[in-house]
Amino acid sequence: MGREVSGRLVVVVLGLPALFCYLLLGTTTTLHHHPPPTEQSSHSPPTVGSCPTCGLNFIVVSDAPEGDLDDLWWADWDEVQRSRRAALYFECHHVRKTRLKSLSKLVNARRYLYNLLVDDRHKAIYCYVPKVACTNWKRLMMILSGRTNETNPLNISSHIPHEEGVLTRLSGTRIKSSVLRYKLRMYTKFLIVRHPLERLVSAYRNKLVKNSTSAADFKRRYGVSIMKKYRKGVSAQNISKSGHGITFPEFVNYLVETGQDSLQSLNEHWAPYVDLCHPCTIKYNIIGKYETLDEDSEYILRKIGAPHDLHFPPLVASRTASLVADHMASLTQELSQKLYNLYKFDFKLFEYDYPNL
């Protein structure tokens, strides 16, 4: 009798994993992550799962209504935004007061709002940051604000969105202070950031290394003077008048010294986020990141009520991230520390790590 009972217990114990897998396979599962709710992604594709207890693989299929899946996606991204805003507001309490500008100063000294573009149609304000997908987002702002008849952002030449007067800036003197305050308070405000070092290396390569018309101008404006000051053992007469050949350590030395004197004198392509967009004074509703650019851009467009067929252009993969380590290795530890100090608040406010510190 005892052996019979023991035998039954063994059968039950061995059968539990199989029962678990059966119940798992028979349960309808709603996926937690899925593509943004666009016309092209109305259903979530099946994914492969596994049962660690029984060693079986199975297909997870969701039969939840499309609207439910969309709601789940928006809920996920709303939570992502809440987390980013919370981290930003927490770190803002640790930023030196001398580094911050009050709302009154921003309103009265409009030059500080130069990078903030406004779309009155959708009641949206975008703070653009060079080297963080700003060309495509400026194209979108042109379409959103009715500054072009184009409906496909890629049909707009890349130089046009950067031309003065194409988009409305909050720095415009014609905007009354009361209206400006209202827009800063009530409009949907967003910015997009990127790992500060990745952005810096991208700006260095694009403006001081590449052979392009834009780079040639930057080399003449910055490269020549930087090499004359920081290139050791070479006379000024032997410095190329084209400004070509500036090294990354020379560029960083220039940034560190110039930033110590006056952060406002740094070009917008390498000025810190905290000085371009004033995230501790202006309460941004949406914080986008280059690492999740597709999802963040879709979220922004849908939140501001953009046309349903307007989407961020397909993202072209960047290789800059793979180049950061080599560029940083060319710096001394002392220079690396000074570079971190210059962009410290960008790292902290937007939750980015700095290597070797």
PDB file of N, CA, C and O in Angstrom, residues 11-59:
ATOM      1  N   VAL A  11       4.488  10.156  -9.658  1.00  0.00           N
ATOM      2  CA  VAL A  11       3.822  10.483 -10.920  1.00  0.00           C
ATOM      3  C   VAL A  11       3.305  11.913 -10.899  1.00  0.00           C
ATOM      4  O   VAL A  11       3.429  12.661 -11.865  1.00  0.00           O
ATOM      5  N   VAL A  12       2.725  12.307  -9.744  1.00  0.00           N
ATOM      6  CA  VAL A  12       2.187  13.665  -9.625  1.00  0.00           C
ATOM      7  C   VAL A  12       3.297  14.707  -9.725  1.00  0.00           C
ATOM      8  O   VAL A  12       3.192  15.701 -10.440  1.00  0.00           O
ATOM      9  N   VAL A  13       4.402  14.460  -8.989  1.00  0.00           N
ATOM     10  CA  VAL A  13       5.515  15.405  -8.991  1.00  0.00           C
ATOM     11  C   VAL A  13       6.106  15.531 -10.381  1.00  0.00           C
ATOM     12  O   VAL A  13       6.384  16.630 -10.870  1.00  0.00           O
ATOM     13  N   LEU A  14       6.291  14.394 -11.064  1.00  0.00           N
ATOM     14  CA  LEU A  14       6.865  14.445 -12.407  1.00  0.00           C
ATOM     15  C   LEU A  14       5.913  15.079 -13.402  1.00  0.00           C
ATOM     16  O   LEU A  14       6.325  15.641 -14.413  1.00  0.00           O
ATOM     17  N   GLY A  15       4.646  15.022 -13.107  1.00  0.00           N
ATOM     18  CA  GLY A  15       3.660  15.572 -14.048  1.00  0.00           C
ATOM     19  C   GLY A  15       3.424  17.050 -13.894  1.00  0.00           C
ATOM     20  O   GLY A  15       2.849  17.687 -14.779  1.00  0.00           O
ATOM     21  N   LEU A  16       3.857  17.637 -12.757  1.00  0.00           N
ATOM     22  CA  LEU A  16       3.626  19.067 -12.530  1.00  0.00           C
ATOM     23  C   LEU A  16       4.254  19.949 -13.611  1.00  0.00           C
ATOM     24  O   LEU A  16       3.608  20.889 -14.099  1.00  0.00           O
ATOM     25  N   PRO A  17       5.518  19.726 -14.013  1.00  0.00           N
ATOM     26  CA  PRO A  17       6.082  20.566 -15.075  1.00  0.00           C
ATOM     27  C   PRO A  17       5.271  20.504 -16.362  1.00  0.00           C
ATOM     28  O   PRO A  17       5.065  21.519 -17.023  1.00  0.00           O
ATOM     29  N   ALA A  18       4.833  19.302 -16.724  1.00  0.00           N
ATOM     30  CA  ALA A  18       4.043  19.161 -17.950  1.00  0.00           C
ATOM     31  C   ALA A  18       2.731  19.927 -17.834  1.00  0.00           C
ATOM     32  O   ALA A  18       2.284  20.567 -18.788  1.00  0.00           O
ATOM     33  N   LEU A  19       2.099  19.839 -16.619  1.00  0.00           N
ATOM     34  CA  LEU A  19       0.844  20.564 -16.406  1.00  0.00           C
ATOM     35  C   LEU A  19       1.081  22.070 -16.492  1.00  0.00           C
ATOM     36  O   LEU A  19       0.281  22.807 -17.094  1.00  0.00           O
ATOM     37  N   PHE A  20       2.201  22.503 -15.935  1.00  0.00           N
ATOM     38  CA  PHE A  20       2.535  23.917 -15.992  1.00  0.00           C
ATOM     39  C   PHE A  20       2.681  24.392 -17.433  1.00  0.00           C
ATOM     40  O   PHE A  20       2.149  25.425 -17.837  1.00  0.00           O
ATOM     41  N   CYS A  21       3.393  23.612 -18.241  1.00  0.00           N
ATOM     42  CA  CYS A  21       3.578  23.979 -19.642  1.00  0.00           C
ATOM     43  C   CYS A  21       2.259  23.964 -20.393  1.00  0.00           C
ATOM     44  O   CYS A  21       2.009  24.807 -21.259  1.00  0.00           O
ATOM     45  N   TYR A  22       1.401  22.998 -20.069  1.00  0.00           N
ATOM     46  CA  TYR A  22       0.093  22.911 -20.725  1.00  0.00           C
ATOM     47  C   TYR A  22      -0.719  24.167 -20.432  1.00  0.00           C
ATOM     48  O   TYR A  22      -1.311  24.780 -21.333  1.00  0.00           O
ATOM     49  N   LEU A  23      -0.731  24.571 -19.145  1.00  0.00           N
ATOM     50  CA  LEU A  23      -1.483  25.768 -18.777  1.00  0.00           C
ATOM     51  C   LEU A  23      -0.885  27.010 -19.440  1.00  0.00           C
ATOM     52  O   LEU A  23      -1.599  27.906 -19.879  1.00  0.00           O
ATOM     53  N   LEU A  24       0.459  27.055 -19.512  1.00  0.00           N
ATOM     54  CA  LEU A  24       1.122  28.197 -20.119  1.00  0.00           C
ATOM     55  C   LEU A  24       0.806  28.293 -21.597  1.00  0.00           C
ATOM     56  O   LEU A  24       0.517  29.346 -22.136  1.00  0.00           O
ATOM     57  N   LEU A  25       0.836  27.147 -22.275  1.00  0.00           N
ATOM     58  CA  LEU A  25       0.541  27.119 -23.703  1.00  0.00           C
ATOM     59  C   LEU A  25      -0.911  27.451 -23.975  1.00  0.00           C
ATOM     60  O   LEU A  25      -1.247  28.028 -25.011  1.00  0.00           O
ATOM     61  N   GLY A  26      -1.764  27.119 -23.049  1.00  0.00           N
ATOM     62  CA  GLY A  26      -3.188  27.334 -23.266  1.00  0.00           C
ATOM     63  C   GLY A  26      -3.661  28.694 -22.831  1.00  0.00           C
ATOM     64  O   GLY A  26      -4.831  29.021 -22.968  1.00  0.00           O
ATOM     65  N   THR A  27      -2.750  29.523 -22.308  1.00  0.00           N
ATOM     66  CA  THR A  27      -3.133  30.855 -21.809  1.00  0.00           C
ATOM     67  C   THR A  27      -2.834  31.907 -22.855  1.00  0.00           C
ATOM     68  O   THR A  27      -1.745  31.961 -23.402  1.00  0.00           O
ATOM     69  N   THR A  28      -3.800  32.748 -23.129  1.00  0.00           N
ATOM     70  CA  THR A  28      -3.588  33.858 -24.046  1.00  0.00           C
ATOM     71  C   THR A  28      -2.734  34.914 -23.352  1.00  0.00           C
ATOM     72  O   THR A  28      -3.025  35.321 -22.252  1.00  0.00           O
ATOM     73  N   THR A  29      -1.655  35.330 -24.010  1.00  0.00           N
ATOM     74  CA  THR A  29      -0.707  36.248 -23.396  1.00  0.00           C
ATOM     75  C   THR A  29      -0.666  37.554 -24.166  1.00  0.00           C
ATOM     76  O   THR A  29      -0.572  37.559 -25.387  1.00  0.00           O
ATOM     77  N   THR A  30      -0.743  38.659 -23.449  1.00  0.00           N
ATOM     78  CA  THR A  30      -0.612  39.972 -24.069  1.00  0.00           C
ATOM     79  C   THR A  30       0.835  40.415 -23.984  1.00  0.00           C
ATOM     80  O   THR A  30       1.419  40.436 -22.918  1.00  0.00           O
ATOM     81  N   LEU A  31       1.427  40.757 -25.138  1.00  0.00           N
ATOM     82  CA  LEU A  31       2.817  41.169 -25.149  1.00  0.00           C
ATOM     83  C   LEU A  31       2.978  42.501 -24.430  1.00  0.00           C
ATOM     84  O   LEU A  31       2.152  43.389 -24.561  1.00  0.00           O
ATOM     85  N   HIS A  32       4.095  42.645 -23.720  1.00  0.00           N
ATOM     86  CA  HIS A  32       4.337  43.880 -22.972  1.00  0.00           C
ATOM     87  C   HIS A  32       4.921  44.961 -23.871  1.00  0.00           C
ATOM     88  O   HIS A  32       4.621  46.139 -23.723  1.00  0.00           O
ATOM     89  N   HIS A  33       5.785  44.561 -24.822  1.00  0.00           N
ATOM     90  CA  HIS A  33       6.403  45.533 -25.718  1.00  0.00           C
ATOM     91  C   HIS A  33       6.004  45.225 -27.149  1.00  0.00           C
ATOM     92  O   HIS A  33       6.032  44.080 -27.578  1.00  0.00           O
ATOM     93  N   HIS A  34       5.694  46.247 -27.902  1.00  0.00           N
ATOM     94  CA  HIS A  34       5.359  46.071 -29.307  1.00  0.00           C
ATOM     95  C   HIS A  34       5.572  47.382 -30.032  1.00  0.00           C
ATOM     96  O   HIS A  34       5.763  48.421 -29.407  1.00  0.00           O
ATOM     97  N   PRO A  35       5.572  47.364 -31.372  1.00  0.00           N
ATOM     98  CA  PRO A  35       5.889  48.582 -32.118  1.00  0.00           C
ATOM     99  C   PRO A  35       4.899  49.698 -31.837  1.00  0.00           C
ATOM    100  O   PRO A  35       3.779  49.453 -31.379  1.00  0.00           O
ATOM    101  N   PRO A  36       5.289  50.926 -32.119  1.00  0.00           N
ATOM    102  CA  PRO A  36       4.377  52.049 -31.950  1.00  0.00           C
ATOM    103  C   PRO A  36       3.119  51.854 -32.769  1.00  0.00           C
ATOM    104  O   PRO A  36       3.144  51.204 -33.808  1.00  0.00           O
ATOM    105  N   PRO A  37       1.988  52.406 -32.314  1.00  0.00           N
ATOM    106  CA  PRO A  37       0.717  52.195 -32.991  1.00  0.00           C
ATOM    107  C   PRO A  37       0.618  52.983 -34.282  1.00  0.00           C
ATOM    108  O   PRO A  37       0.114  54.091 -34.313  1.00  0.00           O
ATOM    109  N   THR A  38       1.165  52.438 -35.356  1.00  0.00           N
ATOM    110  CA  THR A  38       1.088  53.068 -36.661  1.00  0.00           C
ATOM    111  C   THR A  38       0.251  52.204 -37.585  1.00  0.00           C
ATOM    112  O   THR A  38      -0.122  51.085 -37.252  1.00  0.00           O
ATOM    113  N   GLU A  39      -0.002  52.708 -38.786  1.00  0.00           N
ATOM    114  CA  GLU A  39      -0.794  51.950 -39.732  1.00  0.00           C
ATOM    115  C   GLU A  39      -0.103  50.653 -40.124  1.00  0.00           C
ATOM    116  O   GLU A  39      -0.738  49.676 -40.461  1.00  0.00           O
ATOM    117  N   GLN A  40       1.242  50.661 -40.080  1.00  0.00           N
ATOM    118  CA  GLN A  40       1.976  49.474 -40.511  1.00  0.00           C
ATOM    119  C   GLN A  40       2.095  48.426 -39.417  1.00  0.00           C
ATOM    120  O   GLN A  40       2.554  47.328 -39.662  1.00  0.00           O
ATOM    121  N   SER A  41       1.722  48.729 -38.191  1.00  0.00           N
ATOM    122  CA  SER A  41       1.933  47.778 -37.098  1.00  0.00           C
ATOM    123  C   SER A  41       0.664  47.605 -36.284  1.00  0.00           C
ATOM    124  O   SER A  41       0.634  47.880 -35.103  1.00  0.00           O
ATOM    125  N   SER A  42      -0.392  47.143 -36.912  1.00  0.00           N
ATOM    126  CA  SER A  42      -1.658  47.001 -36.222  1.00  0.00           C
ATOM    127  C   SER A  42      -1.726  45.744 -35.377  1.00  0.00           C
ATOM    128  O   SER A  42      -2.559  45.603 -34.509  1.00  0.00           O
ATOM    129  N   HIS A  43      -0.845  44.767 -35.641  1.00  0.00           N
ATOM    130  CA  HIS A  43      -0.843  43.542 -34.855  1.00  0.00           C
ATOM    131  C   HIS A  43       0.573  43.225 -34.420  1.00  0.00           C
ATOM    132  O   HIS A  43       1.526  43.449 -35.153  1.00  0.00           O
ATOM    133  N   SER A  44       0.713  42.655 -33.226  1.00  0.00           N
ATOM    134  CA  SER A  44       2.024  42.276 -32.729  1.00  0.00           C
ATOM    135  C   SER A  44       2.397  40.900 -33.265  1.00  0.00           C
ATOM    136  O   SER A  44       1.584  39.982 -33.234  1.00  0.00           O
ATOM    137  N   PRO A  45       3.634  40.725 -33.755  1.00  0.00           N
ATOM    138  CA  PRO A  45       4.042  39.419 -34.252  1.00  0.00           C
ATOM    139  C   PRO A  45       4.244  38.440 -33.112  1.00  0.00           C
ATOM    140  O   PRO A  45       4.528  38.846 -31.981  1.00  0.00           O
ATOM    141  N   PRO A  46       4.107  37.132 -33.389  1.00  0.00           N
ATOM    142  CA  PRO A  46       4.342  36.140 -32.345  1.00  0.00           C
ATOM    143  C   PRO A  46       5.810  36.107 -31.979  1.00  0.00           C
ATOM    144  O   PRO A  46       6.675  36.402 -32.799  1.00  0.00           O
ATOM    145  N   THR A  47       6.088  35.772 -30.726  1.00  0.00           N
ATOM    146  CA  THR A  47       7.461  35.618 -30.279  1.00  0.00           C
ATOM    147  C   THR A  47       7.640  34.239 -29.688  1.00  0.00           C
ATOM    148  O   THR A  47       6.678  33.578 -29.295  1.00  0.00           O
ATOM    149  N   VAL A  48       8.895  33.798 -29.623  1.00  0.00           N
ATOM    150  CA  VAL A  48       9.194  32.467 -29.104  1.00  0.00           C
ATOM    151  C   VAL A  48       9.547  32.561 -27.634  1.00  0.00           C
ATOM    152  O   VAL A  48      10.367  33.387 -27.239  1.00  0.00           O
ATOM    153  N   GLY A  49       8.903  31.728 -26.811  1.00  0.00           N
ATOM    154  CA  GLY A  49       9.203  31.671 -25.402  1.00  0.00           C
ATOM    155  C   GLY A  49       9.675  30.275 -25.037  1.00  0.00           C
ATOM    156  O   GLY A  49       9.755  29.386 -25.879  1.00  0.00           O
ATOM    157  N   SER A  50      10.019  30.063 -23.785  1.00  0.00           N
ATOM    158  CA  SER A  50      10.481  28.745 -23.360  1.00  0.00           C
ATOM    159  C   SER A  50      10.042  28.475 -21.936  1.00  0.00           C
ATOM    160  O   SER A  50       9.816  29.399 -21.162  1.00  0.00           O
ATOM    161  N   CYS A  51       9.890  27.201 -21.648  1.00  0.00           N
ATOM    162  CA  CYS A  51       9.521  26.763 -20.304  1.00  0.00           C
ATOM    163  C   CYS A  51      10.768  26.201 -19.631  1.00  0.00           C
ATOM    164  O   CYS A  51      11.224  25.119 -19.995  1.00  0.00           O
ATOM    165  N   PRO A  52      11.360  26.906 -18.680  1.00  0.00           N
ATOM    166  CA  PRO A  52      12.609  26.450 -18.064  1.00  0.00           C
ATOM    167  C   PRO A  52      12.442  25.167 -17.277  1.00  0.00           C
ATOM    168  O   PRO A  52      13.391  24.417 -17.086  1.00  0.00           O
ATOM    169  N   THR A  53      11.213  24.874 -16.822  1.00  0.00           N
ATOM    170  CA  THR A  53      10.993  23.675 -16.017  1.00  0.00           C
ATOM    171  C   THR A  53      10.950  22.417 -16.874  1.00  0.00           C
ATOM    172  O   THR A  53      11.523  21.391 -16.521  1.00  0.00           O
ATOM    173  N   CYS A  54      10.259  22.537 -18.042  1.00  0.00           N
ATOM    174  CA  CYS A  54      10.084  21.333 -18.847  1.00  0.00           C
ATOM    175  C   CYS A  54      10.974  21.309 -20.069  1.00  0.00           C
ATOM    176  O   CYS A  54      11.002  20.323 -20.804  1.00  0.00           O
ATOM    177  N   GLY A  55      11.695  22.419 -20.347  1.00  0.00           N
ATOM    178  CA  GLY A  55      12.620  22.428 -21.462  1.00  0.00           C
ATOM    179  C   GLY A  55      11.965  22.533 -22.818  1.00  0.00           C
ATOM    180  O   GLY A  55      12.586  22.225 -23.840  1.00  0.00           O
ATOM    181  N   LEU A  56      10.709  22.988 -22.905  1.00  0.00           N
ATOM    182  CA  LEU A  56      10.008  23.100 -24.172  1.00  0.00           C
ATOM    183  C   LEU A  56       9.997  24.545 -24.652  1.00  0.00           C
ATOM    184  O   LEU A  56       9.996  25.473 -23.852  1.00  0.00           O
ATOM    185  N   ASN A  57       9.998  24.722 -25.973  1.00  0.00           N
ATOM    186  CA  ASN A  57       9.812  26.041 -26.562  1.00  0.00           C
ATOM    187  C   ASN A  57       8.366  26.171 -27.016  1.00  0.00           C
ATOM    188  O   ASN A  57       7.732  25.185 -27.390  1.00  0.00           O
ATOM    189  N   PHE A  58       7.842  27.394 -26.997  1.00  0.00           N
ATOM    190  CA  PHE A  58       6.478  27.583 -27.422  1.00  0.00           C
ATOM    191  C   PHE A  58       6.333  28.977 -28.033  1.00  0.00           C
ATOM    192  O   PHE A  58       7.177  29.848 -27.857  1.00  0.00           O
ATOM    193  N   ILE A  59       5.271  29.181 -28.790  1.00  0.00           N
ATOM    194  CA  ILE A  59       5.005  30.463 -29.435  1.00  0.00           C
ATOM    195  C   ILE A  59       3.985  31.226 -28.617  1.00  0.00           C
ATOM    196  O   ILE A  59       2.934  30.701 -28.260  1.00  0.00           O
TER     197      ILE A  59
END
